[in-house]
Coordinates of C-alpha atoms and ligand atoms in Angstrom, one line a residue:
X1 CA 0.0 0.0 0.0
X2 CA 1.6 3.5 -1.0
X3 CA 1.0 6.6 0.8
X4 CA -2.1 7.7 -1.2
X5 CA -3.6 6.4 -4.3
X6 CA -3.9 9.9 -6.6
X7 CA -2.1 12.9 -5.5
X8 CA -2.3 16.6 -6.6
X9 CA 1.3 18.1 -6.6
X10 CA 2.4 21.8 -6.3
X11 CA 4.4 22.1 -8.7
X12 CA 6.6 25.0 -10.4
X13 CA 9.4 23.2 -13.1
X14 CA 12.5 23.2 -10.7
X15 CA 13.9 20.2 -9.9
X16 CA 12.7 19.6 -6.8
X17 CA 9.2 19.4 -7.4
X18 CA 10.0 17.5 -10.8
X19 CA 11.6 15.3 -8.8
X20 CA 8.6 14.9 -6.8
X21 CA 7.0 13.6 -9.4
X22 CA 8.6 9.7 -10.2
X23 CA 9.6 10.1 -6.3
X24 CA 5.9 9.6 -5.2
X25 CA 5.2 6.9 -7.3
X26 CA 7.9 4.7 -6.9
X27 CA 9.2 5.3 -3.7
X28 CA 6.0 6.1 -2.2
X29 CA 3.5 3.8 -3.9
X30 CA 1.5 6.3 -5.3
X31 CA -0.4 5.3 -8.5
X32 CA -1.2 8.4 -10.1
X33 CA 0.1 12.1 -10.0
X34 CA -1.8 15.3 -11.2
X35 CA 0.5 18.4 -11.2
X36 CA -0.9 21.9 -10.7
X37 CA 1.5 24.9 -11.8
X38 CA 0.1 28.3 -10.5
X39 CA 0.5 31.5 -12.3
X40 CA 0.9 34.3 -9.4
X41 CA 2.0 36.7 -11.9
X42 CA 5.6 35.2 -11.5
X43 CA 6.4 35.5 -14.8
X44 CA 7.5 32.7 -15.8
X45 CA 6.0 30.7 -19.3
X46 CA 3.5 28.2 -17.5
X47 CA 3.3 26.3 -21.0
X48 CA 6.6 24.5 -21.4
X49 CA 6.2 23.9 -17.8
X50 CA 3.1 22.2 -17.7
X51 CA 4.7 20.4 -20.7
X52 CA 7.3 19.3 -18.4
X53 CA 5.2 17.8 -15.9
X54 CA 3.6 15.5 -18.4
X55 CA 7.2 14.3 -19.5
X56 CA 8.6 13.4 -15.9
X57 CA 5.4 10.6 -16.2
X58 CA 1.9 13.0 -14.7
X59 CA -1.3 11.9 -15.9
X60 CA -2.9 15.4 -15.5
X61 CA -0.5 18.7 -15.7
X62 CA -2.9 21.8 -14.5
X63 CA -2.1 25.3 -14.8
X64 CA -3.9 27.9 -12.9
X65 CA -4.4 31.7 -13.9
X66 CA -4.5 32.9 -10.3
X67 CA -3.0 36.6 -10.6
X68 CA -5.9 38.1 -10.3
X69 CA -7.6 36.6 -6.9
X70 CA -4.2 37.1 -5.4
X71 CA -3.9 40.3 -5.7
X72 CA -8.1 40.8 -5.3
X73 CA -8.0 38.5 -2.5
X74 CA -4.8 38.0 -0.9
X75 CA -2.6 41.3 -1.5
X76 CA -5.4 44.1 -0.9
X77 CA -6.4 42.9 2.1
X78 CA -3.1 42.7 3.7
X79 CA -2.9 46.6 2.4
X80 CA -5.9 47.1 4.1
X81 CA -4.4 45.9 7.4
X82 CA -1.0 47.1 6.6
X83 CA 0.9 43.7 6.7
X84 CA 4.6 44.0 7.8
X85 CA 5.4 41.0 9.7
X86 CA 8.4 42.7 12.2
X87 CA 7.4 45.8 10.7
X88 CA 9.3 45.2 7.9
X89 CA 8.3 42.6 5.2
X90 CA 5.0 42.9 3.7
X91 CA 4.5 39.0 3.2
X92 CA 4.6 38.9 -0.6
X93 CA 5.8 35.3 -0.8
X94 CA 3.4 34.4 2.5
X95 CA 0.4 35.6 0.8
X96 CA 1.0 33.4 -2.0
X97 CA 0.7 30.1 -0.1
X98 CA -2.8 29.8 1.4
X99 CA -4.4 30.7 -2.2
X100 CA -2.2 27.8 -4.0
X101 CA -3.2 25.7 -1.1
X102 CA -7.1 26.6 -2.0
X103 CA -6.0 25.4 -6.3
X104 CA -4.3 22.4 -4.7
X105 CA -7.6 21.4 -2.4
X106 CA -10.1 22.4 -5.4
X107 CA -8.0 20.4 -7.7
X108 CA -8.6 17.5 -5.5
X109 CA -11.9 17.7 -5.0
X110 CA -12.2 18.0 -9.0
X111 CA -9.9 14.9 -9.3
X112 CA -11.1 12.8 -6.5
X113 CA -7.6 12.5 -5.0
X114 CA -6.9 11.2 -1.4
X115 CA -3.9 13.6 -1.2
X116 CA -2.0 16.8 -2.1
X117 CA 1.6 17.5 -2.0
X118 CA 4.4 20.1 -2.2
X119 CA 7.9 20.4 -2.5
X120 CA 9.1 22.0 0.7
X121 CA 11.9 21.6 2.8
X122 CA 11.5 21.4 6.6
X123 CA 13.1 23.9 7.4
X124 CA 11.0 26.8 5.9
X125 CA 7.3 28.6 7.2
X126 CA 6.2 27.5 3.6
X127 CA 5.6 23.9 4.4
X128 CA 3.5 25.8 7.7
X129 CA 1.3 27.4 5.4
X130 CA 0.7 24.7 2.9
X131 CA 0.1 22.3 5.6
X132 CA -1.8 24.4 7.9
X133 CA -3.6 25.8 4.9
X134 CA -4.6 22.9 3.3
X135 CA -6.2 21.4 6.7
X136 CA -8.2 24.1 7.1
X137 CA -9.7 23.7 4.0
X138 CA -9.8 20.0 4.0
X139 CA -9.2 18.1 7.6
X140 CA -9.5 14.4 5.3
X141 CA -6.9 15.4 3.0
X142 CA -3.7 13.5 3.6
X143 CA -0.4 16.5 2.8
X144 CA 2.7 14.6 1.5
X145 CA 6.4 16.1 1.1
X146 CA 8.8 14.3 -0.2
X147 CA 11.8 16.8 -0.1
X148 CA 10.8 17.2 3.8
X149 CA 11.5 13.4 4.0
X150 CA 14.0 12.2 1.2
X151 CA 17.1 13.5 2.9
X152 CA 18.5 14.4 -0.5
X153 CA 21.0 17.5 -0.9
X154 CA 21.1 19.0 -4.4
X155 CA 23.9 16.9 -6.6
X156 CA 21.9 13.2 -5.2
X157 CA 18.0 15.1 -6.1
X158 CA 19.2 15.7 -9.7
X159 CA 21.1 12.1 -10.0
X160 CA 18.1 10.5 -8.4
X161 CA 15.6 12.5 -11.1
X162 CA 18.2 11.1 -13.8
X163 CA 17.8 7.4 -12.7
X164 CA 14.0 7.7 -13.4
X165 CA 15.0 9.4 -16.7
X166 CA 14.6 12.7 -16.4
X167 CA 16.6 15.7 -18.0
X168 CA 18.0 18.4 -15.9
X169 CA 19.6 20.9 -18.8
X170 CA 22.9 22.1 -17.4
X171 CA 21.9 26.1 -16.8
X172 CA 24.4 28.2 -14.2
X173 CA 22.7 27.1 -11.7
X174 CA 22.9 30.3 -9.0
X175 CA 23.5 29.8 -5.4
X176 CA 20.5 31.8 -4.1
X177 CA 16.7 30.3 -3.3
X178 CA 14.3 32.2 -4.8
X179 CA 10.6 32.6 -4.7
X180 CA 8.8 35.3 -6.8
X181 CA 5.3 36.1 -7.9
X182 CA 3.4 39.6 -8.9
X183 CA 3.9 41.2 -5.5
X184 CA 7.6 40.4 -5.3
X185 CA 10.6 38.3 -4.8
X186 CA 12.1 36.6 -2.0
X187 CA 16.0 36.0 -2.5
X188 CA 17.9 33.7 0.1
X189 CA 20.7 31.7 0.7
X190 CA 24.0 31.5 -1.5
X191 CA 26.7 35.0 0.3
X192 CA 23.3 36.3 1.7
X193 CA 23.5 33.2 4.7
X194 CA 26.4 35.9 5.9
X195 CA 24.5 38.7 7.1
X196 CA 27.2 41.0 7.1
X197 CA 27.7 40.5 3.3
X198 CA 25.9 43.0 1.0
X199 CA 23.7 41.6 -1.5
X200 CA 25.0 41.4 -5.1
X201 CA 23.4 43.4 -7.5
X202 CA 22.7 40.3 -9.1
X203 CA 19.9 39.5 -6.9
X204 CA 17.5 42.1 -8.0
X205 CA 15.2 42.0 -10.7
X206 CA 12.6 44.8 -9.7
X207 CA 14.4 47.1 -8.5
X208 CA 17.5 49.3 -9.8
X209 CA 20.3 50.4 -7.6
X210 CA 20.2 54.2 -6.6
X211 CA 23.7 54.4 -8.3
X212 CA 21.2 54.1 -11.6
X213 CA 17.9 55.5 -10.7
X214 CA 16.7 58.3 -12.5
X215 CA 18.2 62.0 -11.4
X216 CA 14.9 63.5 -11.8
X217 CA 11.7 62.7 -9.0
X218 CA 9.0 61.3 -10.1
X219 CA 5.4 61.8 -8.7
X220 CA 2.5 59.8 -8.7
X221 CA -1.1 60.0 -7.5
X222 CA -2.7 57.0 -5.5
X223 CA -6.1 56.7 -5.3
X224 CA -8.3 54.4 -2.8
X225 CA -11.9 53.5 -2.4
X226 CA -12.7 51.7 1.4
X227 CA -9.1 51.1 1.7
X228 CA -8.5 49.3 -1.8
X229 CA -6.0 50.8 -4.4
X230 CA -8.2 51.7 -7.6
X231 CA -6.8 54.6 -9.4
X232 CA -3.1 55.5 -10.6
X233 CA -3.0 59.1 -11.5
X234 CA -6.4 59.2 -12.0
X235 CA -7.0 56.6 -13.8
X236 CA -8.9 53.6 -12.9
X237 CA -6.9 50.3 -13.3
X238 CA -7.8 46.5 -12.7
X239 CA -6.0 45.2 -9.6
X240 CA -3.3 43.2 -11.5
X241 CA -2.7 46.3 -13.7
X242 CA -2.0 48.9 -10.9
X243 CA 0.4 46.9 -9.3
X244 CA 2.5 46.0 -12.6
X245 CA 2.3 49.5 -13.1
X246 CA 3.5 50.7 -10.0
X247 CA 6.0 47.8 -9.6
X248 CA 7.8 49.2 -12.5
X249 CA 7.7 53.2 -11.7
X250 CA 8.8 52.0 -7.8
X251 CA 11.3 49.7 -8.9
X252 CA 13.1 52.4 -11.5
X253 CA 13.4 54.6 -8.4
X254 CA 15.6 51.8 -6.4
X255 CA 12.3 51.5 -4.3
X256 CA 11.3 48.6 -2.8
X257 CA 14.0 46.7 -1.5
X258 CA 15.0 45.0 2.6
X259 CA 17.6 43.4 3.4
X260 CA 16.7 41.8 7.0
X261 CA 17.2 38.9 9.6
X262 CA 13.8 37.7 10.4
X263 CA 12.6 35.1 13.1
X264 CA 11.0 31.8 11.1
X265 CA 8.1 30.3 12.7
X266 CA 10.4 27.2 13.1
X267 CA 13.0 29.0 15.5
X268 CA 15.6 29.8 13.0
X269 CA 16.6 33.2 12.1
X270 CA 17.5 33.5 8.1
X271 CA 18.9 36.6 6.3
X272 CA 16.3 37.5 3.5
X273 CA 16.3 40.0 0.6
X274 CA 12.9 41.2 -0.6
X275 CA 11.8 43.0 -3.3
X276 CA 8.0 44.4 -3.2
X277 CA 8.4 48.0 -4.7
X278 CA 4.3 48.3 -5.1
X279 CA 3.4 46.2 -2.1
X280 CA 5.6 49.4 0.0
X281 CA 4.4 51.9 -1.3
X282 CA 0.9 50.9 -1.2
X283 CA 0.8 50.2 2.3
X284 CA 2.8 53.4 3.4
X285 CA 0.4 55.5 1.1
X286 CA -2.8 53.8 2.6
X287 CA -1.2 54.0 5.9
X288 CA -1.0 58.1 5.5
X289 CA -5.1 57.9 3.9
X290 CA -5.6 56.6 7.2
X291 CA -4.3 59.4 9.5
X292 CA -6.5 61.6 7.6
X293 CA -9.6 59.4 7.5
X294 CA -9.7 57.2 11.0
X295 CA -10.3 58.9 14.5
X296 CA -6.7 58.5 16.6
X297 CA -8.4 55.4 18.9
X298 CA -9.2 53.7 15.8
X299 CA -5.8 53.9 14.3
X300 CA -3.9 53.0 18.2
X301 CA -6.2 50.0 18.2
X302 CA -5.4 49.1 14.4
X303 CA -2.0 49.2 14.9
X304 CA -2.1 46.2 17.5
X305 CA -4.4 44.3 15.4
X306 CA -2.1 44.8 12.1
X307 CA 0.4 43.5 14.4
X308 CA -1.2 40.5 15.2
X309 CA -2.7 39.8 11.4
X310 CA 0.9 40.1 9.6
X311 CA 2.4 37.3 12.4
X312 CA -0.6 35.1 11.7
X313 CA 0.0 35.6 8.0
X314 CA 3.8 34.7 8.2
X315 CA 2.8 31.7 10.4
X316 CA 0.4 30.2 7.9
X317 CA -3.0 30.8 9.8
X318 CA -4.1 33.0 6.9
X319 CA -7.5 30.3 7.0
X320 CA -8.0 30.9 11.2
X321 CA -10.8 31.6 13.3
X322 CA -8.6 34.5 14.7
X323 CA -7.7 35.6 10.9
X324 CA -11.6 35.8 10.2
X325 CA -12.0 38.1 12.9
X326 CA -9.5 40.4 12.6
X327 CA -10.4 40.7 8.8
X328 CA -13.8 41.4 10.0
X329 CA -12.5 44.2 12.7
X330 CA -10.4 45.5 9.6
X331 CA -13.4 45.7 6.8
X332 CA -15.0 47.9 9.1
X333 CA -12.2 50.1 9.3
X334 CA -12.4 50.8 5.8
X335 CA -15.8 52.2 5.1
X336 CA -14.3 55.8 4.7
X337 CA -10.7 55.1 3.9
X338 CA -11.6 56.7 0.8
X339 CA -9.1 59.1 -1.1
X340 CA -5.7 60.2 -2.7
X341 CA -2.3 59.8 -1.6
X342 CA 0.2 61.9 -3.6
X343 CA 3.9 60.4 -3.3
X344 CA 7.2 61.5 -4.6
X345 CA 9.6 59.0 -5.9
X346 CA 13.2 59.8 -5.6
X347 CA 16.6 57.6 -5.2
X348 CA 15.1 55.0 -3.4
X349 CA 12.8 56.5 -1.5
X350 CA 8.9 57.1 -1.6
X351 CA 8.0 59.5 0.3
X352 CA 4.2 60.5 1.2
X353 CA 3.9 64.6 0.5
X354 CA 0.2 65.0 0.2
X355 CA -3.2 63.6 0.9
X356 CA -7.0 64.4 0.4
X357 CA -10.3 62.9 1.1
X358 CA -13.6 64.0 1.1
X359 CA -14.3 61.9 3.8
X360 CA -11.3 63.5 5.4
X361 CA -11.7 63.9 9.2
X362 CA -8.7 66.8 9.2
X363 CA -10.3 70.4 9.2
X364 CA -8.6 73.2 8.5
X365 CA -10.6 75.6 10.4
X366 CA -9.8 73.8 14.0
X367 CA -6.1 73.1 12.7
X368 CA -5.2 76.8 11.5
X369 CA -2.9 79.2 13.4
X370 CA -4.5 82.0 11.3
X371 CA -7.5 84.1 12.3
X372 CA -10.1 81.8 10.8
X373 CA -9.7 79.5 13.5
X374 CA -12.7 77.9 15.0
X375 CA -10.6 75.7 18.0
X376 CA -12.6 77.2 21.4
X377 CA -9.0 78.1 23.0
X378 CA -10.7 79.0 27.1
X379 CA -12.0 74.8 26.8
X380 CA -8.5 73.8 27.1
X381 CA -7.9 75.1 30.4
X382 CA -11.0 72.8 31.9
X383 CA -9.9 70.1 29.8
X384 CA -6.3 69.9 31.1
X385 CA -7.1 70.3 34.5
X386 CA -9.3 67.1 34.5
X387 CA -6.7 65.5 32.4
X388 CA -3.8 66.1 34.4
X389 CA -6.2 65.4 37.5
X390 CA -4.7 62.1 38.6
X391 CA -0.9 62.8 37.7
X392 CA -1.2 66.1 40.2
X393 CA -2.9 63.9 43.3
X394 CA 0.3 61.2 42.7
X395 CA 2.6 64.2 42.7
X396 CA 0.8 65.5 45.9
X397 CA 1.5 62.1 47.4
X398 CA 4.5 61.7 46.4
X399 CA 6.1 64.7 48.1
X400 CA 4.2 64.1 51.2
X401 CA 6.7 60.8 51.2
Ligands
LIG1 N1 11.2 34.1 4.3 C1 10.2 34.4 3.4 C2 8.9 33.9 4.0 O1 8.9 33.1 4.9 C3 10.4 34.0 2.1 C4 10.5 32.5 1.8 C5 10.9 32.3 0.4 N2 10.9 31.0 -0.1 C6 11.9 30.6 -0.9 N3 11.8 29.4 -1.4 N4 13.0 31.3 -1.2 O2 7.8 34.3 3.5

């Protein structure tokens, strides 16, 4: 008896998942494999891939367009609830992982297979959020990982894929892991494991160095409707389309990338490089809409919840009870985030210099110095005194010792 009679595989055309492939059935009994490649905008041509899959022995290779629901459904709500998990990376490869765990459980349920399966190590959150992911949506779906198990290091995966006849053409192959989809690209690995090293230019692909950046700013106009990013200088643009545009104005301007050490769910600190130049700048600029649209005990309270939605994110409990509820603290938040951000884009930096709203909460006639101000200046006094009530009876007691 193998591990599971039909399995759906995550797959992407690198050799470990190809791998995967001839590795289930033989070593692990399992009589017949359906591949699912997803399109997250990454790209990469999903044809000769898919081709691929049906050459290392798959009955079935699937592709799935899912650009658009990730960025609908995964990316804008984490810029609703501006995602930075240790206020830093804005989850672009996290994000990615509970919607290819939905394809994989669909696929199954269209296929009638008994289990799903994906090529992660155990070392990484990914194989959390497949696994966590994919139980959520399915408790009687068996998960299978191969690489978690096999033990094999690079040279033995490719000689074992050779055995079972497949073809690895000899490309340069670079020293770095890499993950990447619309929203951005993880780099890892290779001189990065030294954090003291500086990343090789080579890394980026998004993003150019300031040393080549433009000498001239460049400004753009963001607009938002209830939180979600729907204009570019005033024009209205489908999700996928304003953040390919933005991507490439941010990334000519060197912005967008972090260079950090970051705690893994699995107790291991790892030096990443990310790339996400429309994923920052989206969150800052709806950040800013927010200070001129939310009251200040709104925002306070946000800002511990945001906290607490980009760890579950990173973590892989993007399908949790606790996720539902946050997003359904966050929704609310975002009836009247409604409005423009203007930003300036300048030798790596994006910087917010202007915002307005209609739905604004700012008003100039309480905030002006000048003689048109409406602020009632003698309610202060009261005010303070109440205010400051408590700290003055502590000082009293304080100094009676
Ligand atoms: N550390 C990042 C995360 O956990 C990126 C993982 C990237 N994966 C990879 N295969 N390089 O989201």
């Amino acid at each position: 008896m193998g591990r599971a009679e039909k399995v759906v595989l995550a797959y992407s055309g690198g050799v470990d998942t190809t791998v995967c492939i001839p590795y289930l059935m033989n070593d692990w009994g399992v009589k017949e494999v359906i591949t699912l490649a997803a399109d997250l905008g990454q790209g990469d041509e999903l044809e000769p891939i898919r081709l691929k899959a049906l050459t290392a022995g798959v009955k079935e290779s699937l592709v799935a367009d899912l650009t658009e629901e990730f960025i609908t459904d995964y990316a804008f709500p984490a810029i609703q609830a501006n995602a930075l998990y240790e206020n830093r990376y804005p989850l672009s490869t996290a994000l990615a992982r509970p919607l290819i765990a939905k394809a994989l459980v669909e696929a199954a349920d269209r296929y009638g297979a008994d289990a799903v399966a994906h090529g992660c190590t155990g070392k990484g959150n990914d194989q959390v959020r497949f696994d966590v992911a994919i139980a959520a949506l399915n408790p009687s779906l068996k998960v299978l990982a191969p690489a978690r198990e096999w033990g094999m290091g690079r040279e033995e995966t490719i000689a074992y894929g050779e055995k079972m006849g497949l073809a690895f053409p000899v490309k340069k192959s670079s020293p770095y892991s890499i993950d990447r989809n619309l929203l951005g690209r993880s780099i890892e690995a290779g001189p990065l494991e030294d954090p003291m090293n500086e990343p090789l230019e080579e890394v980026f692909l998004m993003t150019q160095a300031i040393e080549s950046t433009p000498d001239q700013p460049e400004y753009i106009e963001i607009g938002f409707t209830k939180g979600i990013p729907t204009h570019l200088n005033g024009a209205a643009l489908s999700p996928v389309e304003l953040i390919t545009q933005i991507n490439e104005i941010a990334g000519r301007h060197g912005v967008g990338r972090i260079d950090m050490v970051e705690n893994r769910l699995v107790g291991i600190k790892s030096r990443e490089i990310y790339e996400a130049p429309a994923l920052l700048v989206l969150i800052d600029a709806h950040r800013d809409l927010e200070s001129l649209t939310l009251t200040s005990d709104v925002t306070q309270y946000k800002r511990g919840i945001e906290e607490t939605y980009s760890r579950l994110v990173y973590n892989g409990l993007w399908y949790s009870p606790l996720k539902l509820a946050l997003d359904a603290f966050i929704q609310q938040t975002q009836e009247r985030v409604t409005g423009t951000v203007r930003m300036k884009l300048f030798k790596g930096n994006a910087r917010v210099v202007g915002r307005k709203s209609d739905l604004a909460l700012y008003s100039e006639s309480l905030a002006t110095y000048s003689s048109d101000d409406q602020f009632d200046h003698k309610a202060a006094e009261g005010f303070i005194y109440v205010w400051g009530l408590p700290t003055r009876v502590w000082s009293e007691k304080v100094r009676e010792g």
